[in-house]
Coordinates of N, CA and C and ligand atoms in Angstrom, one line a residue:
M1 N 99.1 120.5 100.2 CA 99.8 119.2 99.4 C 100.1 118.1 100.0
L2 N 100.1 117.1 99.5 CA 100.2 115.8 100.0 C 101.4 115.5 100.5
T3 N 101.8 115.2 101.6 CA 103.1 114.7 102.1 C 103.1 113.3 102.3
L4 N 103.8 112.5 101.3 CA 103.9 111.4 101.4 C 104.9 110.7 102.2
T5 N 106.1 111.4 102.0 CA 107.4 110.7 102.2 C 108.5 111.9 103.1
K6 N 108.0 112.8 103.9 CA 108.6 113.8 104.5 C 109.8 113.0 105.1
I7 N 109.2 112.1 105.9 CA 110.5 111.3 106.7 C 110.9 110.1 106.0
W8 N 112.1 110.5 105.6 CA 112.9 109.3 104.7 C 113.4 108.2 105.4
T9 N 112.3 107.2 105.9 CA 113.1 106.2 106.2 C 113.5 105.0 105.4
E10 N 114.6 104.2 105.7 CA 114.8 103.2 104.8 C 114.1 102.5 104.1
E11 N 112.9 102.1 104.9 CA 111.8 101.5 104.3 C 111.1 102.0 103.4
K12 N 111.0 103.7 103.5 CA 110.1 104.4 102.3 C 111.0 104.2 101.2
I13 N 112.4 104.4 101.2 CA 113.2 104.5 100.0 C 113.1 103.3 99.5
R14 N 113.3 102.1 100.3 CA 113.2 100.6 99.8 C 111.9 100.7 98.7
D15 N 110.6 101.1 99.4 CA 109.6 101.0 98.7 C 109.6 101.6 97.0
I16 N 110.0 102.9 97.2 CA 110.2 103.5 96.0 C 111.3 102.4 95.0
I17 N 112.2 102.0 95.3 CA 113.0 101.0 94.5 C 112.2 99.7 94.2
R18 N 111.3 99.4 95.0 CA 110.7 98.1 94.6 C 109.8 98.4 93.5
H19 N 109.2 99.7 93.6 CA 108.3 99.9 92.5 C 108.9 100.1 91.4
L20 N 110.3 100.6 91.6 CA 110.8 100.8 90.2 C 111.4 99.4 89.6
D21 N 111.6 98.5 90.7 CA 111.9 97.1 90.3 C 110.7 96.3 89.3
E22 N 109.5 96.8 90.0 CA 108.5 96.1 89.3 C 108.3 96.8 87.7
K23 N 109.0 97.6 87.6 CA 109.1 98.3 86.3 C 110.1 97.7 85.3
T24 N 111.4 97.4 85.9 CA 112.4 96.8 85.3 C 112.4 95.5 85.1
G25 N 112.1 94.6 86.0 CA 112.4 93.5 86.4 C 113.5 93.0 87.2
L26 N 114.2 94.1 87.6 CA 115.5 94.2 88.3 C 115.2 94.0 89.9
G27 N 116.3 93.7 90.8 CA 116.1 93.4 92.1 C 116.7 94.3 93.1
G28 N 116.6 95.8 92.7 CA 117.5 96.7 93.4 C 117.0 96.7 94.9
A29 N 115.8 96.5 95.3 CA 115.2 96.4 96.6 C 115.9 95.6 97.6
T30 N 116.6 94.9 96.9 CA 117.0 93.6 97.8 C 118.6 94.0 98.3
L31 N 119.1 95.3 97.8 CA 120.6 95.8 98.3 C 120.4 96.7 99.7
P32 N 121.3 96.5 100.4 CA 121.6 97.5 101.7 C 121.4 98.9 101.4
I33 N 120.5 99.8 102.0 CA 120.6 101.0 102.0 C 121.6 101.9 102.8
A34 N 122.4 102.4 102.7 CA 123.1 103.2 104.0 C 123.0 104.7 104.2
F35 N 122.9 105.3 105.0 CA 122.9 106.7 105.0 C 124.1 107.4 105.8
N36 N 124.6 108.4 105.1 CA 125.6 109.2 105.8 C 125.0 110.8 105.7
S37 N 125.9 111.7 106.3 CA 125.6 113.1 106.5 C 126.5 114.0 106.0
Y38 N 127.5 113.4 105.5 CA 128.7 114.6 105.3 C 129.0 114.5 103.8
G39 N 129.7 115.6 103.4 CA 129.8 115.6 102.0 C 129.0 116.4 101.3
N40 N 129.2 116.6 99.9 CA 128.1 117.1 99.0 C 127.3 116.2 98.2
R41 N 128.1 114.8 98.4 CA 127.2 113.6 97.7 C 125.7 113.5 98.2
L42 N 125.0 113.5 97.2 CA 123.5 113.2 97.9 C 123.2 111.9 97.8
G43 N 124.0 110.9 97.2 CA 123.5 109.6 97.0 C 124.8 109.0 96.2
Y44 N 124.8 107.7 96.5 CA 125.8 106.9 95.5 C 125.2 105.4 95.3
Y45 N 125.8 104.9 94.3 CA 125.7 103.4 94.2 C 126.8 102.8 94.1
R46 N 127.4 101.7 94.9 CA 128.5 101.1 95.1 C 128.4 100.0 94.2
Y47 N 129.3 100.0 93.1 CA 129.3 99.1 92.0 C 130.0 97.6 92.3
V48 N 130.9 97.8 93.5 CA 131.7 96.7 93.9 C 130.9 96.1 94.9
E49 N 131.2 94.7 95.2 CA 130.4 94.0 96.3 C 131.0 94.5 97.6
P50 N 130.4 94.5 98.7 CA 129.1 94.1 98.5 C 128.1 95.6 97.9
K51 N 127.7 95.4 96.9 CA 126.7 96.4 96.3 C 125.7 97.1 97.1
A52 N 125.5 98.3 97.2 CA 124.7 99.0 98.0 C 124.3 100.5 97.5
F53 N 123.1 101.2 97.9 CA 122.6 102.3 97.7 C 123.0 103.2 98.9
G54 N 123.3 104.3 98.7 CA 123.8 105.2 100.0 C 123.2 106.5 99.7
F55 N 122.7 107.4 100.9 CA 121.9 108.6 100.7 C 122.5 109.5 101.6
N56 N 122.1 110.8 101.4 CA 122.7 111.7 102.4 C 121.5 112.2 103.2
R57 N 121.7 111.8 104.5 CA 120.6 112.0 105.4 C 120.3 113.3 105.4
K58 N 121.5 114.4 105.4 CA 121.3 115.7 105.8 C 120.3 116.5 104.7
F59 N 120.7 115.9 103.4 CA 119.8 116.5 102.2 C 118.4 116.0 102.3
F60 N 118.3 114.7 102.4 CA 116.9 114.0 102.6 C 116.2 114.4 103.7
D61 N 117.0 115.0 105.0 CA 115.9 115.6 105.8 C 115.7 117.1 105.9
D62 N 116.3 117.6 105.1 CA 116.2 119.2 104.8 C 115.1 119.7 104.6
P63 N 114.5 120.3 105.3 CA 112.9 120.6 104.8 C 112.8 121.5 103.6
S64 N 114.1 122.2 103.2 CA 113.8 122.8 101.8 C 114.1 121.9 100.6
T65 N 114.4 120.6 100.7 CA 114.4 119.6 99.7 C 113.1 119.0 99.3
G66 N 112.7 119.1 98.2 CA 111.3 118.6 97.9 C 111.2 116.9 97.7
E67 N 110.1 116.6 97.8 CA 110.1 115.3 97.4 C 110.2 114.8 96.0
A68 N 109.9 115.5 95.1 CA 110.5 115.4 93.6 C 112.1 115.0 93.7
E69 N 112.6 116.2 94.3 CA 114.2 116.2 94.5 C 114.7 114.6 95.0
V70 N 114.2 114.2 96.3 CA 114.6 113.2 96.9 C 114.1 111.7 95.7
I71 N 113.2 111.7 95.3 CA 112.9 110.7 94.3 C 113.7 110.7 93.1
D72 N 114.0 111.9 92.6 CA 115.1 112.1 91.4 C 116.6 111.7 91.7
V73 N 117.0 111.8 93.3 CA 118.4 111.3 93.7 C 117.9 109.7 93.7
I74 N 117.1 109.2 94.2 CA 116.9 107.8 94.2 C 116.9 107.3 93.1
R75 N 116.3 107.8 91.9 CA 116.4 107.1 90.6 C 117.7 107.2 89.7
H76 N 118.2 108.5 90.0 CA 119.7 108.7 89.6 C 120.5 107.6 90.1
E77 N 120.6 107.1 91.3 CA 121.4 106.2 91.6 C 120.8 104.6 91.0
Y78 N 119.5 104.7 91.3 CA 119.0 103.5 90.6 C 119.5 103.2 89.2
A79 N 119.5 104.1 88.2 CA 120.0 104.3 86.9 C 121.5 103.8 87.0
H80 N 122.3 104.0 87.8 CA 123.6 103.5 88.1 C 123.7 101.9 88.1
Y81 N 122.7 101.8 89.1 CA 122.4 100.1 89.5 C 121.8 99.3 88.0
Y82 N 120.8 99.9 87.4 CA 120.6 99.5 86.2 C 121.5 99.3 85.2
V83 N 122.4 100.2 84.7 CA 123.4 100.3 83.9 C 124.2 98.7 84.4
D84 N 124.7 98.9 85.6 CA 125.5 97.8 86.3 C 125.1 96.4 86.0
V85 N 124.0 96.0 86.5 CA 123.5 94.9 86.5 C 123.0 94.2 85.0
T86 N 122.9 95.3 84.0 CA 122.4 94.8 82.5 C 123.4 94.8 81.7
N87 N 124.6 95.2 82.5 CA 125.8 95.4 81.6 C 125.5 96.2 80.2
L88 N 124.8 97.3 80.7 CA 124.2 98.2 79.4 C 125.3 98.7 78.6
E89 N 126.8 98.9 79.1 CA 127.4 99.3 78.0 C 127.7 98.4 77.1
L90 N 127.0 97.3 77.0 CA 127.3 96.4 76.0 C 126.5 96.7 74.7
F91 N 125.4 97.3 75.1 CA 124.5 97.7 74.2 C 124.1 99.2 73.7
V92 N 124.5 99.9 74.6 CA 124.5 101.5 74.4 C 125.8 102.2 74.8
G93 N 126.1 102.9 73.7 CA 127.4 103.9 74.1 C 128.6 103.3 74.2
H94 N 129.3 103.4 75.3 CA 130.5 103.1 75.3 C 130.8 101.6 75.7
S95 N 131.9 101.1 75.1 CA 132.2 99.7 75.1 C 132.8 99.3 76.6
R96 N 133.4 100.4 76.8 CA 133.8 100.3 78.5 C 133.5 101.1 79.4
R97 N 133.7 101.4 80.5 CA 132.9 102.3 81.4 C 133.9 103.6 81.8
E98 N 133.8 104.4 80.6 CA 134.8 105.2 80.6 C 134.4 106.5 81.4
T99 N 132.8 106.6 81.5 CA 132.3 107.4 82.6 C 131.1 106.9 83.1
S100 N 131.1 107.2 84.3 CA 129.8 106.9 85.1 C 128.5 107.5 84.4
H101 N 128.6 108.6 83.9 CA 127.6 109.4 83.6 C 127.5 109.2 82.1
G102 N 127.9 108.4 81.4 CA 127.7 108.4 79.7 C 126.5 108.1 79.2
D103 N 126.5 107.5 78.2 CA 125.2 107.5 77.1 C 124.3 106.2 77.9
N104 N 125.2 105.0 78.3 CA 124.5 104.1 78.9 C 123.8 104.5 80.0
W105 N 124.2 105.5 80.9 CA 123.7 105.8 81.9 C 122.3 106.8 81.8
K106 N 122.6 107.5 80.8 CA 121.7 108.3 80.4 C 120.4 107.7 80.0
W107 N 120.5 106.6 79.2 CA 119.5 105.3 78.4 C 118.9 105.1 79.7
A108 N 119.7 104.5 80.8 CA 118.9 103.9 81.9 C 117.9 104.9 82.6
C109 N 118.6 106.4 82.6 CA 117.7 107.3 83.3 C 116.3 107.6 82.6
K110 N 116.3 107.2 81.4 CA 115.1 107.6 80.5 C 114.3 106.4 80.8
M111 N 114.5 105.3 81.0 CA 114.0 103.9 81.3 C 113.5 104.1 82.7
V112 N 113.9 104.7 83.7 CA 113.4 105.0 85.0 C 113.3 106.4 85.5
G113 N 112.7 107.2 84.3 CA 112.5 108.4 85.1 C 113.4 109.6 85.5
A114 N 114.8 109.2 85.4 CA 115.7 110.0 86.3 C 115.9 111.4 85.4
D115 N 116.2 112.5 86.0 CA 116.6 113.4 85.4 C 118.3 113.1 84.8
P116 N 118.3 113.1 83.6 CA 119.9 112.5 83.0 C 121.1 113.4 83.1
T117 N 121.0 114.4 84.0 CA 122.2 115.0 84.3 C 123.2 114.7 85.3
R118 N 124.4 114.9 85.4 CA 125.4 114.2 86.0 C 124.9 114.7 87.5
C119 N 125.0 116.1 87.7 CA 125.1 116.5 89.0 C 123.3 116.9 89.2
H120 N 122.8 116.6 90.6 CA 121.7 116.9 90.8 C 121.5 118.3 90.7
N121 N 120.4 118.8 89.9 CA 120.2 120.1 89.6 C 118.9 120.7 90.2
A122 N 119.2 121.3 91.5 CA 118.1 121.7 92.5 C 117.2 122.7 91.7
A123 N 117.7 123.7 90.6 CA 116.9 124.6 90.0 C 116.0 123.6 89.1
L124 N 116.1 122.7 88.7 CA 115.0 122.1 87.9 C 113.9 121.7 88.6
F125 N 113.7 121.8 90.0 CA 113.0 121.4 90.9 C 112.2 122.5 91.4
M126 N 112.9 123.5 91.4 CA 112.4 124.6 92.0 C 110.9 125.3 91.8
G127 N 110.8 125.4 90.1 CA 109.6 125.8 89.7 C 108.6 124.7 89.6
K128 N 109.1 123.3 89.9 CA 108.0 122.1 89.5 C 107.1 121.9 90.3
I129 N 105.6 122.0 89.5 CA 104.6 122.2 90.4 C 104.4 120.5 90.6
W130 N 104.5 120.0 91.8 CA 104.4 118.7 92.4 C 103.0 118.5 93.0
S131 N 102.0 118.1 92.2 CA 100.8 117.6 92.6 C 100.8 116.5 93.2
D132 N 99.6 116.1 94.0 CA 99.5 115.0 94.4 C 100.0 113.7 93.5
K133 N 99.0 114.0 92.4 CA 99.2 113.1 91.6 C 100.5 112.7 90.9
D134 N 101.5 113.5 90.8 CA 102.8 113.6 90.3 C 103.5 112.7 91.5
A135 N 103.3 113.4 92.6 CA 104.0 112.7 93.8 C 103.6 111.2 93.9
M136 N 102.4 110.8 93.7 CA 101.9 109.5 93.8 C 102.6 108.8 92.6
A137 N 102.5 109.2 91.3 CA 103.0 108.5 90.4 C 104.5 108.5 90.5
A138 N 105.2 109.0 91.1 CA 106.8 109.1 91.1 C 107.0 108.1 92.1
Y139 N 106.4 108.1 93.4 CA 106.3 107.1 94.3 C 106.1 105.9 93.9
N140 N 105.0 105.4 93.0 CA 104.5 104.0 92.5 C 105.4 103.7 91.3
A141 N 106.0 104.8 90.7 CA 106.7 104.5 89.3 C 105.8 104.3 88.5
S142 N 104.4 104.9 88.6 CA 103.6 104.6 87.4 C 103.7 105.3 86.4
D143 N 104.5 106.4 86.6 CA 105.1 107.3 85.6 C 106.1 107.0 84.4
I144 N 106.5 105.6 84.6 CA 107.5 104.8 83.7 C 106.8 103.5 83.0
P145 N 107.3 103.5 81.8 CA 107.1 102.1 81.4 C 107.4 100.7 81.8
K146 N 106.9 100.0 81.7 CA 107.3 98.4 82.0 C 108.1 98.0 81.0
C147 N 109.3 97.4 81.4 CA 110.1 96.7 80.5 C 111.2 95.6 81.2
D148 N 110.7 94.4 80.9 CA 111.5 93.4 81.8 C 113.0 93.2 81.2
I149 N 113.8 94.3 81.4 CA 115.3 94.5 80.5 C 115.9 93.4 80.5
I150 N 116.2 92.5 81.3 CA 117.1 91.5 81.2 C 116.8 90.3 80.4
P151 N 115.3 90.1 80.4 CA 115.1 89.0 79.2 C 115.1 89.6 78.1
Y152 N 114.6 90.9 78.0 CA 114.6 91.6 76.8 C 116.1 91.5 75.9
L153 N 117.4 92.0 76.6 CA 118.4 92.1 76.3 C 118.8 90.6 75.7
K154 N 118.6 89.7 76.4 CA 119.0 88.6 76.4 C 118.3 87.7 74.9
R155 N 117.2 88.0 74.7 CA 116.4 87.6 73.5 C 117.1 88.3 72.4
W156 N 116.8 89.7 72.6 CA 117.1 90.3 71.2 C 118.4 90.9 71.0
N157 N 119.2 90.8 72.0 CA 120.7 91.4 72.0 C 120.7 92.9 71.3
A158 N 119.8 93.6 71.8 CA 119.7 95.0 71.7 C 118.4 95.4 73.0
V159 N 118.7 97.0 72.8 CA 117.6 97.6 73.9 C 116.6 98.0 73.1
P160 N 115.5 98.1 73.8 CA 114.2 98.5 73.0 C 114.3 100.1 72.6
I161 N 113.3 100.1 71.5 CA 113.3 101.3 71.1 C 111.8 102.1 71.4
N162 N 111.8 103.4 71.6 CA 110.6 103.8 71.8 C 109.6 103.2 70.9
V163 N 108.2 103.1 71.5 CA 107.1 102.3 70.8 C 106.8 103.2 69.6
D164 N 106.4 104.6 69.7 CA 106.2 105.2 68.6 C 106.9 105.0 67.3
T165 N 108.7 104.9 67.6 CA 109.4 104.9 66.6 C 109.3 103.4 65.9
A166 N 109.3 102.6 66.5 CA 109.2 101.0 66.3 C 107.9 100.9 65.5
N167 N 106.6 101.5 65.9 CA 105.4 101.4 65.1 C 105.5 102.0 63.8
K168 N 106.2 103.1 63.6 CA 106.8 103.9 62.3 C 107.6 103.0 61.5
I169 N 108.7 102.1 62.0 CA 109.5 101.6 61.2 C 108.9 100.5 60.6
N170 N 107.9 99.9 61.6 CA 107.2 98.8 61.2 C 106.3 98.8 60.2
A171 N 105.7 100.2 60.0 CA 104.7 100.4 59.2 C 105.5 100.5 57.8
R172 N 106.8 101.1 57.8 CA 107.5 101.5 56.9 C 107.9 100.0 56.0
I173 N 108.2 99.1 56.8 CA 108.8 97.8 56.5 C 107.3 97.0 55.7
K174 N 106.4 97.1 56.5 CA 105.1 96.4 56.1 C 104.7 97.0 54.7
E175 N 104.7 98.3 54.5 CA 104.3 98.9 53.1 C 105.2 98.5 51.9
R176 N 106.4 98.6 52.4 CA 107.6 98.3 51.3 C 107.8 96.7 51.0
N177 N 107.3 95.8 51.9 CA 107.8 94.7 51.9 C 107.0 93.5 52.3
P178 N 105.5 93.6 52.0 CA 104.3 93.0 52.9 C 104.7 91.6 53.1
D179 N 105.3 90.9 52.1 CA 105.5 89.4 52.1 C 106.7 89.0 53.2
S180 N 107.5 90.0 53.6 CA 108.5 89.7 54.5 C 108.3 90.5 56.0
Y181 N 107.0 90.8 56.0 CA 106.8 91.5 57.2 C 106.0 90.5 58.0
Y182 N 106.4 90.5 59.3 CA 105.8 89.6 60.1 C 105.2 90.0 61.3
E183 N 104.1 89.3 61.5 CA 103.3 89.5 62.8 C 103.1 88.5 63.7
I184 N 102.9 88.6 65.2 CA 102.7 87.2 65.9 C 101.6 86.5 65.2
G185 N 102.2 85.3 65.3 CA 101.1 84.1 65.0 C 101.5 83.9 63.3
D186 N 102.3 84.4 62.6 CA 102.7 84.2 61.4 C 103.3 82.9 61.2
E187 N 103.2 82.1 60.3 CA 104.0 80.9 60.2 C 105.2 81.3 59.0
V188 N 106.3 80.5 59.6 CA 107.6 80.5 59.0 C 108.2 79.3 58.9
L189 N 109.3 79.4 57.9 CA 109.9 78.2 57.4 C 111.3 78.6 57.3
H190 N 112.1 77.8 58.1 CA 113.6 78.2 58.2 C 114.3 77.0 57.6
P191 N 115.2 77.3 56.9 CA 115.9 76.0 55.7 C 116.4 74.8 56.7
E192 N 116.7 75.2 57.9 CA 117.5 74.1 58.8 C 116.3 73.6 59.9
R193 N 115.8 74.5 60.2 CA 115.1 74.4 61.7 C 113.7 73.8 61.3
G194 N 113.0 74.0 60.1 CA 111.7 73.7 59.8 C 110.7 74.9 60.0
F195 N 109.4 74.4 60.2 CA 108.2 75.2 60.3 C 108.1 75.7 61.9
G196 N 107.5 76.8 61.8 CA 107.4 77.5 63.2 C 106.5 78.5 63.1
F197 N 106.2 79.0 64.3 CA 105.4 80.6 64.4 C 106.2 81.6 64.8
V198 N 105.9 82.7 64.4 CA 106.3 84.0 65.1 C 105.6 84.1 66.5
H199 N 106.8 84.2 67.4 CA 106.3 84.7 68.6 C 106.2 86.1 69.4
D200 N 107.4 86.7 68.5 CA 107.6 88.3 68.9 C 108.4 88.7 67.7
T201 N 108.2 90.2 67.4 CA 109.0 90.8 66.6 C 109.8 92.1 67.0
I202 N 110.7 92.6 66.6 CA 111.2 93.9 66.9 C 111.7 94.5 65.4
P203 N 111.7 96.1 64.9 CA 112.3 96.3 64.0 C 113.9 96.1 64.1
Y204 N 114.6 95.7 62.9 CA 116.0 95.5 63.0 C 116.8 96.8 62.4
D205 N 116.3 96.9 61.2 CA 116.9 98.2 60.4 C 115.4 98.5 59.8
Y206 N 115.7 99.4 58.8 CA 114.5 100.1 58.1 C 114.1 99.3 56.9
F207 N 114.7 97.9 56.8 CA 114.4 97.2 56.0 C 113.8 95.9 56.2
A208 N 114.1 95.5 57.7 CA 113.6 94.1 57.9 C 113.4 94.0 59.5
Q209 N 112.7 93.0 60.0 CA 112.5 93.1 61.6 C 113.6 91.7 62.1
K210 N 113.6 91.6 63.3 CA 114.0 90.7 63.7 C 112.8 89.7 64.3
V211 N 112.9 88.5 64.2 CA 111.6 87.5 64.4 C 112.1 86.7 65.6
Y212 N 111.2 86.5 66.6 CA 111.6 85.3 67.4 C 110.6 84.2 66.9
V213 N 110.9 83.1 66.9 CA 110.4 82.1 66.4 C 110.2 81.0 67.2
H214 N 109.1 80.3 67.3 CA 108.8 79.0 68.1 C 108.7 77.9 67.0
F215 N 109.7 77.1 67.2 CA 109.4 75.7 66.2 C 108.5 74.6 66.7
E216 N 108.2 73.7 65.8 CA 107.4 72.7 66.3 C 108.1 71.5 67.0
D217 N 109.4 71.6 67.3 CA 110.3 70.8 68.1 C 110.1 71.6 69.3
G218 N 109.8 72.7 69.8 CA 109.8 73.2 70.9 C 110.8 74.3 71.3
S219 N 111.8 74.2 70.3 CA 113.0 75.2 70.2 C 112.4 76.5 69.9
S220 N 113.3 77.6 70.2 CA 112.9 78.8 69.7 C 114.2 79.7 69.5
S221 N 114.1 80.5 68.6 CA 115.5 81.5 68.0 C 115.0 82.7 67.6
V222 N 115.9 83.9 67.5 CA 115.7 84.8 67.2 C 116.2 84.9 65.6
F223 N 115.9 85.5 64.7 CA 116.5 85.6 63.2 C 116.4 86.7 62.8
T224 N 116.9 87.3 61.8 CA 116.7 88.4 60.9 C 115.7 88.1 59.8
A225 N 114.8 88.8 59.4 CA 113.9 88.5 58.3 C 114.5 87.6 57.2
P226 N 115.7 88.3 56.5 CA 116.3 87.6 55.3 C 116.6 86.0 55.8
E227 N 116.7 85.6 57.0 CA 117.0 84.3 57.2 C 116.0 83.2 57.0
I228 N 114.8 83.8 57.0 CA 113.5 82.9 57.1 C 112.7 83.2 55.9
C229 N 111.8 82.4 55.9 CA 110.7 82.6 54.6 C 109.5 82.6 55.4
K230 N 108.5 83.6 54.9 CA 107.1 83.6 55.3 C 106.1 82.8 54.7
I231 N 105.3 82.0 55.2 CA 104.2 81.2 54.6 C 103.3 82.3 54.2
V232 N 103.1 82.5 52.8 CA 102.1 83.2 52.5 C 101.2 82.3 51.4
D233 N 99.9 82.2 51.9 CA 98.9 81.3 51.0 C 99.5 79.9 50.9
G234 N 99.9 79.3 51.8 CA 100.8 78.0 51.6 C 102.0 77.9 50.9
V235 N 102.4 79.2 50.6 CA 103.7 79.3 49.8 C 105.0 79.8 50.5
A236 N 106.1 79.1 50.7 CA 107.4 80.1 51.6 C 107.8 80.7 50.6
V237 N 107.7 82.2 50.8 CA 108.2 83.2 50.4 C 109.8 84.0 50.8
T238 N 110.7 84.0 49.9 CA 111.9 84.3 50.2 C 111.8 85.7 50.5
Y239 N 112.8 86.2 51.4 CA 113.0 87.5 51.5 C 113.9 88.1 50.5
R240 N 113.3 89.3 49.7 CA 113.9 90.2 49.0 C 114.1 91.5 49.3
R241 N 115.0 92.1 49.6 CA 115.2 93.5 50.1 C 114.5 94.6 48.9
K242 N 113.6 95.3 49.5 CA 113.0 96.1 48.3 C 113.0 97.8 49.1
Ligands
ZN301 ZN1 125.7 109.4 89.6

């Protein structure tokens, strides 16, 4: 078996965090990383300034601790960081931080490939076949999708949904209402802003998309499909729910 990281230096951990940053667009690798060797806590993320990651030296160095486990602990704490810097509770689950392992944290776990259980579950890793390929993928974060989360939240005021689900919803909207279904490059007319082109879309609900439009004056905004008209064969078509 390939042993990538049996000695867990701060450098190695920071490397793993940097690879996660490449996927999330965040800056976790700039935070301090502390080690301690006491207690049962395997890791922590400190929300208050100075923000930092901390890991349990004893657990990391224990020969019975697998690399997959260590990487999961790092990702678990990274998910806390993710929730913190994106204010994810505004978009997923709780309106306040009632618990640090709520729906928003679980959602972040999905985005960073962490096991979304509150306590580290050693049993989960006991039967795990950890191939060189798995190890490499986890180390490089090549097993998780790329999503620049802060610009995404800023633009859409919503979290991304799974690609397959988005495709299915889009197909439904297109079938039901082709004249109000938008693709990148479509021309649109807004009653006040004038003509523009579709730069990006996401499903809004089962009937309409959210559409990001660049206007001729150089400005851009997000609209729901009913707020704009699509130019079809030179004619502006008003949205009608079907
Ligand atoms: Zn936690």
